[in-house]
Amino acid sequence: MKNLRQAIEDFLTAMSRPPPPTHCPLCHFPVENKYATFFFYDSEQSWTIPISICRNCERRAKES
């Protein structure tokens, strides 16, 4: 079994590869993409991962 660090690195690598979505998968509203960079303190490797924000779903959630 892989150790935890290797599992996290594999996850970050997988998440940083696909292009960010342009529309929300739930309501199909255009999304705003923000980017977060992750790294291990004792390593020079880093991963930049898109975080998609749907203002339409966010607004609807606040109204509920």
Coordinates of C-alpha atoms in Angstrom, one line a residue:
M1 CA 0.0 0.0 0.0
K2 CA 1.2 3.5 -0.8
N3 CA 2.1 5.8 2.0
L4 CA 0.0 8.8 2.8
R5 CA 2.4 11.3 1.2
Q6 CA 2.5 9.4 -2.1
A7 CA -1.3 9.1 -2.1
I8 CA -1.6 12.9 -1.6
E9 CA 1.0 13.6 -4.4
D10 CA -0.9 11.3 -6.7
F11 CA -4.2 13.1 -6.0
L12 CA -2.6 16.6 -6.5
T13 CA -1.1 15.5 -9.7
A14 CA -4.4 14.1 -11.0
M15 CA -6.3 17.2 -10.0
S16 CA -3.8 19.6 -11.6
R17 CA -4.0 17.9 -15.1
P18 CA -7.5 18.4 -16.4
P19 CA -8.5 21.8 -17.8
P20 CA -10.8 23.7 -15.5
P21 CA -14.5 23.6 -16.3
T22 CA -16.1 26.6 -17.9
H23 CA -19.7 25.8 -16.8
C24 CA -21.3 24.4 -13.6
P25 CA -22.1 20.7 -13.9
L26 CA -25.3 21.3 -11.8
C27 CA -26.9 24.4 -13.3
H28 CA -24.7 25.0 -16.4
F29 CA -24.0 28.6 -15.4
P30 CA -20.5 29.9 -16.3
V31 CA -18.1 29.4 -13.5
E32 CA -15.3 31.5 -12.1
N33 CA -12.0 29.6 -11.7
K34 CA -9.6 30.4 -8.9
Y35 CA -6.3 28.7 -8.5
A36 CA -4.7 27.3 -5.4
T37 CA -1.1 26.1 -5.2
F38 CA -0.2 23.2 -2.9
F39 CA 3.2 22.1 -1.8
F40 CA 5.0 20.1 0.8
Y41 CA 7.2 22.2 3.1
D42 CA 10.2 20.0 2.6
S43 CA 9.9 19.7 -1.2
E44 CA 10.3 22.0 -4.2
Q45 CA 7.5 20.4 -6.1
S46 CA 4.2 22.2 -6.3
W47 CA 0.7 21.7 -7.8
T48 CA -1.7 24.4 -9.0
I49 CA -5.3 23.2 -8.9
P50 CA -8.3 25.0 -10.3
I51 CA -11.2 25.6 -7.9
S52 CA -14.4 26.4 -9.7
I53 CA -17.0 28.7 -8.2
C54 CA -20.5 28.9 -9.5
R55 CA -22.0 32.2 -8.4
N56 CA -25.5 31.0 -9.4
C57 CA -25.4 27.9 -7.1
E58 CA -23.7 29.9 -4.3
R59 CA -26.4 32.6 -4.4
R60 CA -29.1 29.9 -4.4
A61 CA -27.5 28.2 -1.4
K62 CA -27.5 31.5 0.5
E63 CA -31.2 32.0 -0.2
S64 CA -32.1 28.6 1.2

